[in-house]
Short mmCIF file of N, CA and C in Angstrom, two decimals:
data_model
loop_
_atom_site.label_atom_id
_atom_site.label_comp_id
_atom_site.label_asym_id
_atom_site.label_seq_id
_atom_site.Cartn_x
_atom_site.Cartn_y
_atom_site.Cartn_z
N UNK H 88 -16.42 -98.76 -33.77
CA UNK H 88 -17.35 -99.86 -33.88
C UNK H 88 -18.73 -99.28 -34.21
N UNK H 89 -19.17 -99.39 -35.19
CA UNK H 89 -20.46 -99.18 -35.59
C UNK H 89 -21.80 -99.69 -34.71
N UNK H 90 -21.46 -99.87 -33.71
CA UNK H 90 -22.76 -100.34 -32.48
C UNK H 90 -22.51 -99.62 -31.07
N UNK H 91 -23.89 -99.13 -30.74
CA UNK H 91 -23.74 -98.53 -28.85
C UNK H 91 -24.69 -99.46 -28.20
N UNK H 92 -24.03 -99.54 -27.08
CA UNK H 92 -25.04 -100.43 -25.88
C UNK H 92 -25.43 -99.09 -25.21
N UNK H 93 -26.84 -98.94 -24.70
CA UNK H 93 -27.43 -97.71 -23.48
C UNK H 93 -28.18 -98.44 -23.27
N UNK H 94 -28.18 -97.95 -21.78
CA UNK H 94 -29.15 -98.26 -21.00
C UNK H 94 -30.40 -97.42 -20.97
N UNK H 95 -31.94 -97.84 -21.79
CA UNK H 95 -32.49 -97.16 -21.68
C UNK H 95 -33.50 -97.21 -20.41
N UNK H 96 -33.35 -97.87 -19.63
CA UNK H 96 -34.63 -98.03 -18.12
C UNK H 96 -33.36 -98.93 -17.32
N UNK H 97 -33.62 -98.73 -16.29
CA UNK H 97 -32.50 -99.37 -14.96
C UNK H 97 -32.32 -100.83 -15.36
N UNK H 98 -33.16 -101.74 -15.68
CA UNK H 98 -32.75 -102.94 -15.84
C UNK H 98 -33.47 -103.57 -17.19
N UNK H 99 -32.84 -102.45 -18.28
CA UNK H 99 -33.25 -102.55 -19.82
C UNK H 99 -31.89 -101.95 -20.53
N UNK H 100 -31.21 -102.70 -21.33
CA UNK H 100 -30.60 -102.06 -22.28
C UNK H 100 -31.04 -101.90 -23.46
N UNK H 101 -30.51 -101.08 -24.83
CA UNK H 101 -30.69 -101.04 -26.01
C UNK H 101 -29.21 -100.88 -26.90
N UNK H 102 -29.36 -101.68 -27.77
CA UNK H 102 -27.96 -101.73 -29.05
C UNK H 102 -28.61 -101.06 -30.26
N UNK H 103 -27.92 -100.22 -30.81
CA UNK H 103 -28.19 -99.48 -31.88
C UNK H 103 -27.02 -100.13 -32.95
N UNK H 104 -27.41 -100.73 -34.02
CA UNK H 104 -26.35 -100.68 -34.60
C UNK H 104 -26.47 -100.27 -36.31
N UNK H 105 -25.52 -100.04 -37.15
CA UNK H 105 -25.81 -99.24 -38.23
C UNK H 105 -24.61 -99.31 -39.35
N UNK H 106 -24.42 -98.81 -40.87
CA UNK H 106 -23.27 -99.57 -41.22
C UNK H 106 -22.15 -98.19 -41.24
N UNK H 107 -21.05 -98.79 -41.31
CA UNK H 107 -20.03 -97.80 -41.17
C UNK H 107 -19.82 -97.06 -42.74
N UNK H 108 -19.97 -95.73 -42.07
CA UNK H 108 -19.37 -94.84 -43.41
C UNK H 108 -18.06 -93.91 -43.55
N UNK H 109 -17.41 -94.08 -44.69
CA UNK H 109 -16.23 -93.55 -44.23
C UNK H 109 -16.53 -92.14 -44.88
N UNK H 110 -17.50 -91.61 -45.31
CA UNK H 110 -17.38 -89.95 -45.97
C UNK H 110 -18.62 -90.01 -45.69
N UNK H 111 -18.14 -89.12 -44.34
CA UNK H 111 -19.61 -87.85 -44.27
C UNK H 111 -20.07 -87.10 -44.53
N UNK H 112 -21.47 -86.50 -44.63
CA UNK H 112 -21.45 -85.20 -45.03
C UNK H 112 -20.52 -84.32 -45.51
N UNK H 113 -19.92 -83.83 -44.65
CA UNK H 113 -18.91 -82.89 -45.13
C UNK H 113 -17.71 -83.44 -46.04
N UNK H 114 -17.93 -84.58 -45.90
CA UNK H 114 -16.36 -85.39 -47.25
C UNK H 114 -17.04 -85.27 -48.19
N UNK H 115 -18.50 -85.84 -48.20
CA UNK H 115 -19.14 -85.48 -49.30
C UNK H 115 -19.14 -84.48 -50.35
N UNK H 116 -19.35 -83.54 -49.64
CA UNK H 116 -19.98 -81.93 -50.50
C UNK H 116 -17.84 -81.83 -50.56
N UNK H 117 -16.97 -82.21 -49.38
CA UNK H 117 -15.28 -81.69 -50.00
C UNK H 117 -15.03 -82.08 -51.37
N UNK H 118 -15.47 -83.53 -51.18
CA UNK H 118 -15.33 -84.54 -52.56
C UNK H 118 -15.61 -83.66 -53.65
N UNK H 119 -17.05 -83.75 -53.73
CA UNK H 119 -17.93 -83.11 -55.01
C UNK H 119 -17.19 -81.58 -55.58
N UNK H 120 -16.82 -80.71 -54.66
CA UNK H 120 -16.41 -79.15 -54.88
C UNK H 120 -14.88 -79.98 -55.20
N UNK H 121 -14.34 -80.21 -54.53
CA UNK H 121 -12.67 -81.03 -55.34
C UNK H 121 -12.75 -81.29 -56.41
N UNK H 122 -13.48 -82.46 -56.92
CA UNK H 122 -13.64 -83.12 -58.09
C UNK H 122 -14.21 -82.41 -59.16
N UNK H 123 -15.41 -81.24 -58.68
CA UNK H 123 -15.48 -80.24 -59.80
C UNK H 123 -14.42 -78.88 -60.09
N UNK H 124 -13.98 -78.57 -59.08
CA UNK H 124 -12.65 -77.73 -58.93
C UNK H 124 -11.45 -78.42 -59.93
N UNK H 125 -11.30 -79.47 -59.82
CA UNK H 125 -10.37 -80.28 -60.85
C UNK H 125 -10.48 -80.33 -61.67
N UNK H 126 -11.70 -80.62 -62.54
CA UNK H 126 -12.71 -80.42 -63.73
C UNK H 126 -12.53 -79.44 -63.98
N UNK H 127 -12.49 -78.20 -63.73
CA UNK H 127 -12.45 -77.29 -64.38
C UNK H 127 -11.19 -76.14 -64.51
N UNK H 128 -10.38 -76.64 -63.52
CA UNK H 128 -8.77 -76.29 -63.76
C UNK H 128 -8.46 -76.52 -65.48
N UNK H 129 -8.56 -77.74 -66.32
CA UNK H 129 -8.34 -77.52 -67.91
C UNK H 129 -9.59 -76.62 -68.41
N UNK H 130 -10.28 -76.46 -68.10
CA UNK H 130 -11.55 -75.33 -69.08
C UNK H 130 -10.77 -74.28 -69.16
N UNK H 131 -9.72 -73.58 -68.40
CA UNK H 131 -9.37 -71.85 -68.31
C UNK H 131 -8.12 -72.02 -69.16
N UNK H 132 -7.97 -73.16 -69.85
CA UNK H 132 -6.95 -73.31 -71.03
C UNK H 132 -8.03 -73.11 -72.19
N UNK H 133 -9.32 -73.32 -72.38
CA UNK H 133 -10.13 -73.13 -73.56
C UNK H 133 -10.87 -72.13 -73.04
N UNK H 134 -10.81 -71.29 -72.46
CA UNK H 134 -11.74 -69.96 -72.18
C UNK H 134 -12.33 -69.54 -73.36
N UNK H 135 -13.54 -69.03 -73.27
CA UNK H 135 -13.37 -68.39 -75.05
C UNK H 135 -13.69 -68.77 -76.01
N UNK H 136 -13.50 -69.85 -76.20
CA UNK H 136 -13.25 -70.73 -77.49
C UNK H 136 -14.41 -71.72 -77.54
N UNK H 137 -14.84 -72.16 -78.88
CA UNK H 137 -15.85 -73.22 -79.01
C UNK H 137 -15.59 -74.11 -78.45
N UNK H 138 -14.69 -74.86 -78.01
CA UNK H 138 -14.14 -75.93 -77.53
C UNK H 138 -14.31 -76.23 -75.81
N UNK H 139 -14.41 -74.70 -75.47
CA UNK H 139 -15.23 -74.70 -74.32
C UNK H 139 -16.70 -75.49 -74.00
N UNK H 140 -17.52 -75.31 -74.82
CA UNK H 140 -19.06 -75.73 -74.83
C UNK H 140 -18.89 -76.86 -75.17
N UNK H 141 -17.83 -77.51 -76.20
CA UNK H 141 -18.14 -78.42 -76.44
C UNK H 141 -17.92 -79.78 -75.05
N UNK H 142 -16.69 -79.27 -73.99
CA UNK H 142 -16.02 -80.14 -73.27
C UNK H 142 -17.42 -79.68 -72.07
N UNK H 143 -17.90 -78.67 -71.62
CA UNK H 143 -18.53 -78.15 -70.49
C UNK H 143 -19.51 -79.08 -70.30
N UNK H 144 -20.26 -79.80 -71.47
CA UNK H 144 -21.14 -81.33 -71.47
C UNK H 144 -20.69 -82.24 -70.19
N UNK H 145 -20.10 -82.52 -70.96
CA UNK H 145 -18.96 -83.65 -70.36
C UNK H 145 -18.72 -83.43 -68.50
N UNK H 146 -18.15 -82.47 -68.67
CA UNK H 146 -17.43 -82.76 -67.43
C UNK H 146 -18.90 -82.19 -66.53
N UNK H 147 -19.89 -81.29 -66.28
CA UNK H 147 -21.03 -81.40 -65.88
C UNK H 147 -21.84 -82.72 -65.58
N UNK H 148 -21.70 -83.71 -66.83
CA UNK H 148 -22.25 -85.37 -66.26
C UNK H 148 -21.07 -85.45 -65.79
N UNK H 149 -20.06 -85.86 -65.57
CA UNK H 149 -19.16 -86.13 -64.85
C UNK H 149 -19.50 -86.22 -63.47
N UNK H 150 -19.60 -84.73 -62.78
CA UNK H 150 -19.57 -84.17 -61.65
C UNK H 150 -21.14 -84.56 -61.48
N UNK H 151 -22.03 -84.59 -62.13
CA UNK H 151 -23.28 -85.02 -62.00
C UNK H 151 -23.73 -86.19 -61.56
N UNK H 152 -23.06 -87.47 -62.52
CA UNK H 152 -22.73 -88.67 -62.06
C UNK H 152 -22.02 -89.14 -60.96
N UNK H 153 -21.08 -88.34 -60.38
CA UNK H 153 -20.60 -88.78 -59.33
C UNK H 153 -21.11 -88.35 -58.26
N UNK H 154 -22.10 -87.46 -58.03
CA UNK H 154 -22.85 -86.52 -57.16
C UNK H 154 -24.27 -87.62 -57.03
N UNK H 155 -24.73 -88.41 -57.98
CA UNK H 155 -26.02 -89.27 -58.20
C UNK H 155 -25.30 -90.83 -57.59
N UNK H 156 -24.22 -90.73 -57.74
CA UNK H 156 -23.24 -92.60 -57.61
C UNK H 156 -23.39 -92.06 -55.68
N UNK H 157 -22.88 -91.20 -55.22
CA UNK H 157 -22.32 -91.01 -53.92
C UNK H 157 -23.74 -91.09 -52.88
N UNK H 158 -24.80 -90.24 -53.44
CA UNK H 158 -25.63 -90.02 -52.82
C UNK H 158 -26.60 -91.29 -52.77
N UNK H 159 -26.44 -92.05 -54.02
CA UNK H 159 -27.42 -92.93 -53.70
C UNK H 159 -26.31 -94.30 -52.70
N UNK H 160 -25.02 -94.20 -52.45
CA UNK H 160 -24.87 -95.03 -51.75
C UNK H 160 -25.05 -95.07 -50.37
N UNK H 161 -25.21 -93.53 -50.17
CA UNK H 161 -25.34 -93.04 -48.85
C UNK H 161 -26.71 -93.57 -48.75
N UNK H 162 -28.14 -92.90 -49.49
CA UNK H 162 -29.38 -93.41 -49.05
C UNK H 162 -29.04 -95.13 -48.85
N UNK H 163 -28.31 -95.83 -49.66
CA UNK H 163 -28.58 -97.31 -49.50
C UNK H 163 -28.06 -97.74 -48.05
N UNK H 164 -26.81 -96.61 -47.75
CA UNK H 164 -26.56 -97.58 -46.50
C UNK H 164 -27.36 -97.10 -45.25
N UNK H 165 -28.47 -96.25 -45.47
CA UNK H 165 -29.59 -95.79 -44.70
C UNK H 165 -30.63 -96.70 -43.67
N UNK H 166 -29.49 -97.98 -43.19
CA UNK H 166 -30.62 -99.21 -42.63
C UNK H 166 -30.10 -98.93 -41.03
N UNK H 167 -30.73 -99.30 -40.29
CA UNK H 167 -30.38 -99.39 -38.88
C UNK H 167 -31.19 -100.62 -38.25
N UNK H 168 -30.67 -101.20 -37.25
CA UNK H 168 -31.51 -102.11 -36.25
C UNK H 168 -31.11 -101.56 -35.13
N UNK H 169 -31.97 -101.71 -33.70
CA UNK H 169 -32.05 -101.61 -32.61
C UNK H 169 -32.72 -103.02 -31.98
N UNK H 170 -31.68 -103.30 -30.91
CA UNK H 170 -31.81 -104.39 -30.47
C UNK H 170 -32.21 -103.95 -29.05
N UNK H 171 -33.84 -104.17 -28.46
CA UNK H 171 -33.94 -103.95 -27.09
C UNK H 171 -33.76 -104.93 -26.21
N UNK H 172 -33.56 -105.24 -25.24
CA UNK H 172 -32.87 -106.37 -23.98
C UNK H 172 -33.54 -105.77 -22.97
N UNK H 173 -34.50 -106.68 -21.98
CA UNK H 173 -34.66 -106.64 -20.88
C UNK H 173 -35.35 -107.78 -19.86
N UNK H 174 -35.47 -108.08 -18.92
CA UNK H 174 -35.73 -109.04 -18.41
C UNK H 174 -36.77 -110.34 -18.99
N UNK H 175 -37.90 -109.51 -19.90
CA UNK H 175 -39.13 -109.95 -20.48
C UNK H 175 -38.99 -110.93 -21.86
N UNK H 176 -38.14 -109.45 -22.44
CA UNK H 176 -38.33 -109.91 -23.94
C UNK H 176 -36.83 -108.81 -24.54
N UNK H 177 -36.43 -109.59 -25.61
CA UNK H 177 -35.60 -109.30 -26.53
C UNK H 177 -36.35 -109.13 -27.69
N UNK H 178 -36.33 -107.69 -28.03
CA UNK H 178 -36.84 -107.73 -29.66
C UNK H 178 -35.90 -106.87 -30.75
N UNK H 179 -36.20 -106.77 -31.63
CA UNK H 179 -35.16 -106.16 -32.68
C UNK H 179 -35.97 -105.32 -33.48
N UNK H 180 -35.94 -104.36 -34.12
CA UNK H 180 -36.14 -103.26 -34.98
C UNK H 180 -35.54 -102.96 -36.01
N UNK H 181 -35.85 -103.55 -37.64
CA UNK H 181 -34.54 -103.30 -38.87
C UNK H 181 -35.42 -102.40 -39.40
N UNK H 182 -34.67 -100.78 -39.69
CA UNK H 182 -35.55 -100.18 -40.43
C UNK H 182 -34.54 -100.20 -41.98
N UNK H 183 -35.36 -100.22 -43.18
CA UNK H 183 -34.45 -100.40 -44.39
C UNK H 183 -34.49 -99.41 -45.23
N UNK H 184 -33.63 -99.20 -45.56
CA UNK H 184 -33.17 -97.63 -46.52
C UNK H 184 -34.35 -96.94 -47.53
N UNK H 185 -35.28 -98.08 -47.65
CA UNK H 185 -36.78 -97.59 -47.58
C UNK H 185 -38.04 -96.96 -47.27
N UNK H 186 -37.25 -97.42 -45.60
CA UNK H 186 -38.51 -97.23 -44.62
C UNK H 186 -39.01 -98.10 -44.28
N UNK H 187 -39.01 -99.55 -44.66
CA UNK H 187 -39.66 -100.15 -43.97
C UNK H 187 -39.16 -100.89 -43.05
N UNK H 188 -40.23 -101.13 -41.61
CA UNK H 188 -39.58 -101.74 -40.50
C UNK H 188 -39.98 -102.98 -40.57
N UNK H 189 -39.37 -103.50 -39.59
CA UNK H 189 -39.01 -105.12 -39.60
C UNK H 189 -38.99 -105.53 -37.93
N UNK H 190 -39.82 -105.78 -37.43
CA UNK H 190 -39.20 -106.24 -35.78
C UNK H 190 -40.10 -107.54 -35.51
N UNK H 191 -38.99 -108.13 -34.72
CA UNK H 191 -39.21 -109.68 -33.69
C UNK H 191 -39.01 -109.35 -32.75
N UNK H 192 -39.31 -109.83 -31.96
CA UNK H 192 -39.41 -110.18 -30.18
C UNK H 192 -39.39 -111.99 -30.04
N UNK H 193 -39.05 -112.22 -28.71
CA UNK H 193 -38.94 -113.62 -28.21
C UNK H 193 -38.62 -113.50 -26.82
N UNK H 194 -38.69 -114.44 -26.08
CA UNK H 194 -37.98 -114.74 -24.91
C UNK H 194 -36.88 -114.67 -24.63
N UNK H 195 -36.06 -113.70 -23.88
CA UNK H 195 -34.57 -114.11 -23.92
C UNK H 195 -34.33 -115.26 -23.26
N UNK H 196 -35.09 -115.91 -22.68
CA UNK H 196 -34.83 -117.04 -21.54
C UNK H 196 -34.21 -118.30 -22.88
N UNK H 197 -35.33 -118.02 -23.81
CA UNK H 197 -35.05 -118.93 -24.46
C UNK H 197 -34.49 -118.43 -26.58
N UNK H 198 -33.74 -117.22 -26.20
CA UNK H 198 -33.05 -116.60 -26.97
C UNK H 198 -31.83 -117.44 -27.52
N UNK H 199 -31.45 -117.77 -28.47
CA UNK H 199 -29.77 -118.54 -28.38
C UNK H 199 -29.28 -117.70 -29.99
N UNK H 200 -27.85 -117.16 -29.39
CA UNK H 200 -27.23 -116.30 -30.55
C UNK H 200 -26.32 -117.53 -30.82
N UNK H 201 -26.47 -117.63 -32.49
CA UNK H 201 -26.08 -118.47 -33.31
C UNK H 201 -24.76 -117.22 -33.96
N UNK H 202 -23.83 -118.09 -34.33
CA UNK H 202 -22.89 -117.54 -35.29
C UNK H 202 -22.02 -118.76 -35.74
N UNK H 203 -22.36 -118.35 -37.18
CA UNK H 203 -21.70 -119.26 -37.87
C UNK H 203 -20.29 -118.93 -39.09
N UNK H 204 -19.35 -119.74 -38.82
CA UNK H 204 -18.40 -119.14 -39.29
C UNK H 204 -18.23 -119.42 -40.55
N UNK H 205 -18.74 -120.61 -40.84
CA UNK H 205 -19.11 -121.01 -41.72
C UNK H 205 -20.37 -121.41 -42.98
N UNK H 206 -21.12 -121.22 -44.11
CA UNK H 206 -21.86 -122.10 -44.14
C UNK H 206 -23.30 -121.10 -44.38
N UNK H 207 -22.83 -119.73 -44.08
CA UNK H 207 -24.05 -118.58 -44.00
C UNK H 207 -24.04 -117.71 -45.44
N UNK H 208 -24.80 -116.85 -45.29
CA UNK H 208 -24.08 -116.01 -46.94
C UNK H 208 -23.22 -115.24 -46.63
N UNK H 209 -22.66 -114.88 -45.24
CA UNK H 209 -21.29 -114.10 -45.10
C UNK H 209 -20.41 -114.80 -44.10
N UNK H 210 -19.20 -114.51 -43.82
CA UNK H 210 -18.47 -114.87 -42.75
C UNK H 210 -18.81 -114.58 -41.67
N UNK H 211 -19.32 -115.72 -40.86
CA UNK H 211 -19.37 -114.73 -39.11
C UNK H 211 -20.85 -114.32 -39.56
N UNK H 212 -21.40 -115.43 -39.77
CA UNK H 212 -23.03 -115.18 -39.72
C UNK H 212 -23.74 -115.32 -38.17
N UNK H 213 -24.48 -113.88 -38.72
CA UNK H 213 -24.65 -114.07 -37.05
C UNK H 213 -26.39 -113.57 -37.28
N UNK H 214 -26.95 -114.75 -36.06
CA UNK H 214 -28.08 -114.70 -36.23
C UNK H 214 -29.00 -115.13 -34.61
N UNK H 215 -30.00 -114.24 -33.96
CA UNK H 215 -30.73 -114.79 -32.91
C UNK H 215 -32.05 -116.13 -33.24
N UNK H 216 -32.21 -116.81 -32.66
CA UNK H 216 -33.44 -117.80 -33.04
C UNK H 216 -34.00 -117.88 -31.37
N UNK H 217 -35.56 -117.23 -31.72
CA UNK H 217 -36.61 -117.82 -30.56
C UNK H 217 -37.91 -117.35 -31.33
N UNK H 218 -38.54 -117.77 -30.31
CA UNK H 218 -40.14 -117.66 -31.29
C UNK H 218 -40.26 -117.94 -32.32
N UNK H 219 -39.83 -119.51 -32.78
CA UNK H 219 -39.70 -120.33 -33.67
C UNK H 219 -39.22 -119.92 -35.16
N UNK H 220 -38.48 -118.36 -34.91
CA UNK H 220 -38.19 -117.43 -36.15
C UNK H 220 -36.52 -117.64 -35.95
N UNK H 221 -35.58 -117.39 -36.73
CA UNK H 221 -34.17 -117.06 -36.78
C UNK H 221 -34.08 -115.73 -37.44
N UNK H 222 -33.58 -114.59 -37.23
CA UNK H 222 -33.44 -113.62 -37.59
C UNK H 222 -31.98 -113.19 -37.89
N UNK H 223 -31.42 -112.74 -38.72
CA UNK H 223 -30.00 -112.29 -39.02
C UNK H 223 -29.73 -110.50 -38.23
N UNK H 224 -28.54 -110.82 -37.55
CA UNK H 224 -28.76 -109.31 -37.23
C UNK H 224 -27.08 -108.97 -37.62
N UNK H 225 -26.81 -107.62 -38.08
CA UNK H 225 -25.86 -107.00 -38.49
C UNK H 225 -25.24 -107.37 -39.53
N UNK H 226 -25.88 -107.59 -40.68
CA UNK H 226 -25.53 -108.02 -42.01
C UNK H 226 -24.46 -106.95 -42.10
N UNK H 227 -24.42 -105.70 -42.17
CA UNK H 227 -23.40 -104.76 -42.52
C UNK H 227 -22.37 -104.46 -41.70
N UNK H 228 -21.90 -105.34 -41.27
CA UNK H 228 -20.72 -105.40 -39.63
C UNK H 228 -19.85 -106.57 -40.79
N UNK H 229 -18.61 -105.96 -39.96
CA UNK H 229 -17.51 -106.51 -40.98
C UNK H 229 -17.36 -107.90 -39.94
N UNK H 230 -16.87 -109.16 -40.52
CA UNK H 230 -17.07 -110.53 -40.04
C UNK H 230 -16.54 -110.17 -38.58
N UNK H 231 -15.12 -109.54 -38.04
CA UNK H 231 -14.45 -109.68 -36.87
C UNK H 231 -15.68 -108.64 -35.91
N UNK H 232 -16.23 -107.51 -36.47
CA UNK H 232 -16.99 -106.74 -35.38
C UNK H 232 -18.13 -107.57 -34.95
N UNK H 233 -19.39 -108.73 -36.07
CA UNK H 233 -20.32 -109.80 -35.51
C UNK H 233 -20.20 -110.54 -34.65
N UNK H 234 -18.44 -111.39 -34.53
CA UNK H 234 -17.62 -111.86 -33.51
C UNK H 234 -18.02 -111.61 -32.13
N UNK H 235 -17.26 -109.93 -32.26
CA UNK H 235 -17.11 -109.11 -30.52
C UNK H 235 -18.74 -109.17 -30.47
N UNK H 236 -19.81 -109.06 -31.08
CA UNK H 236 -20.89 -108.34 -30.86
C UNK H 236 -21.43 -109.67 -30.91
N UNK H 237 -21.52 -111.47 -31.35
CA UNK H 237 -22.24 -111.95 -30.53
C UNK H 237 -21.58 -112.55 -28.86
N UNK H 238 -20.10 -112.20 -28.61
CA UNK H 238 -19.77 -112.17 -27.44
C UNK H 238 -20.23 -111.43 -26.57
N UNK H 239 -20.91 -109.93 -26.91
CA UNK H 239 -21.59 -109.32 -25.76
C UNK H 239 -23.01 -109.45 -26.01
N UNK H 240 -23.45 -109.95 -27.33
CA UNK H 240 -24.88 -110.59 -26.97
C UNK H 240 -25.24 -112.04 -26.04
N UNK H 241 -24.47 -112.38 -26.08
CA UNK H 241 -24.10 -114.05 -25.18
C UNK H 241 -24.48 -113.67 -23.52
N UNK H 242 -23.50 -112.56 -23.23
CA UNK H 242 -23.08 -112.16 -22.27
C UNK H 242 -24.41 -111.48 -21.61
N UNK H 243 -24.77 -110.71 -22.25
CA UNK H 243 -26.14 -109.91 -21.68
C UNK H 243 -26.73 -110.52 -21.83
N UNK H 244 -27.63 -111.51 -22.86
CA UNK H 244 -28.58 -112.24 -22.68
C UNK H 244 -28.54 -113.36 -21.25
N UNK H 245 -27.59 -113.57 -21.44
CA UNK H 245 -27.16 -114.54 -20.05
C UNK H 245 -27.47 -113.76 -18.59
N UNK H 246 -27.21 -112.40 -18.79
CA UNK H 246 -27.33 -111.64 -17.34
C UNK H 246 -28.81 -111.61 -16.69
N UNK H 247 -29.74 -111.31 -18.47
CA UNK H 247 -31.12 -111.09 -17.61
C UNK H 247 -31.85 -112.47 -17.34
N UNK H 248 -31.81 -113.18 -17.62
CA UNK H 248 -32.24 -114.56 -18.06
C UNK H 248 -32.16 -114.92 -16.29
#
């Protein structure tokens, strides 16, 4: 599950949540050395030969392009929110693959987690509204994980309240 609950102060939690990646680092750089390792398994049939220089173009953007496609999906999925909870105030923190941050606060007293299954721009829209703002939280959570996660936002907001 792409989200942690901690407790950061005795009667304060915090949710970190972030989008799931299936190649890390290290799949990364396996990928890239594979895919150029493969690439160049047919070159040692043209060793030598003009036909070498002419293909060595090629498969260089190749491995280039897919090294520029990978990395920039990684920077894109570079967003995180942190959701703090504690007796006072609920606020949220979206930082975006940019850099720039984004945070609300409100009352949890008067916090209410909306999810809509319908009717949002994704399935299982899930969104907090107080301080006369509605905020979307976990756009990058697959519809069933927003589910579990506004069931334990329900749940905790309810505890400190």
């Amino acid at each position: 599950m792409p989200y942690e609950w901690s407790q950061s102060e005795p009667d304060a939690c915090r949710l970190r949540l972030w989008p799931y990646r299936s190649l890390g680092p290290r799949g990364f750089a396996a990928f890239i050395g594979a895919t150029a390792l493969m690439l160049a398994v047919p070159l040692f049939a043209v060793l030598g030969t003009a036909i070498l220089w002419g293909l060595l173009p090629f498969i260089v953007a190749v491995v280039t392009g897919m090294w520029w496609a990978l990395r920039r999906s990684w920077q894109d999925a570079a967003v995180s929110e942190v959701l703090t909870l504690d007796h006072d105030r609920v606020a949220i923190r979206r930082t975006d693959p940019d850099g720039t941050v984004r945070d609300w606060e409100a009352n949890p007293y008067w916090t209410a987690v909306n999810l809509r299954p319908l009717g949002g721009p994704v399935a299982q829209y899930l969104t907090l509204k107080g301080a006369g703002r509605e905020v979307e939280l976990g756009a990058f959570l697959t519809p069933e994980e927003r589910v579990r996660l506004a069931e334990d936002l329900r749940l905790r907001i309810a505890g400190v309240r």
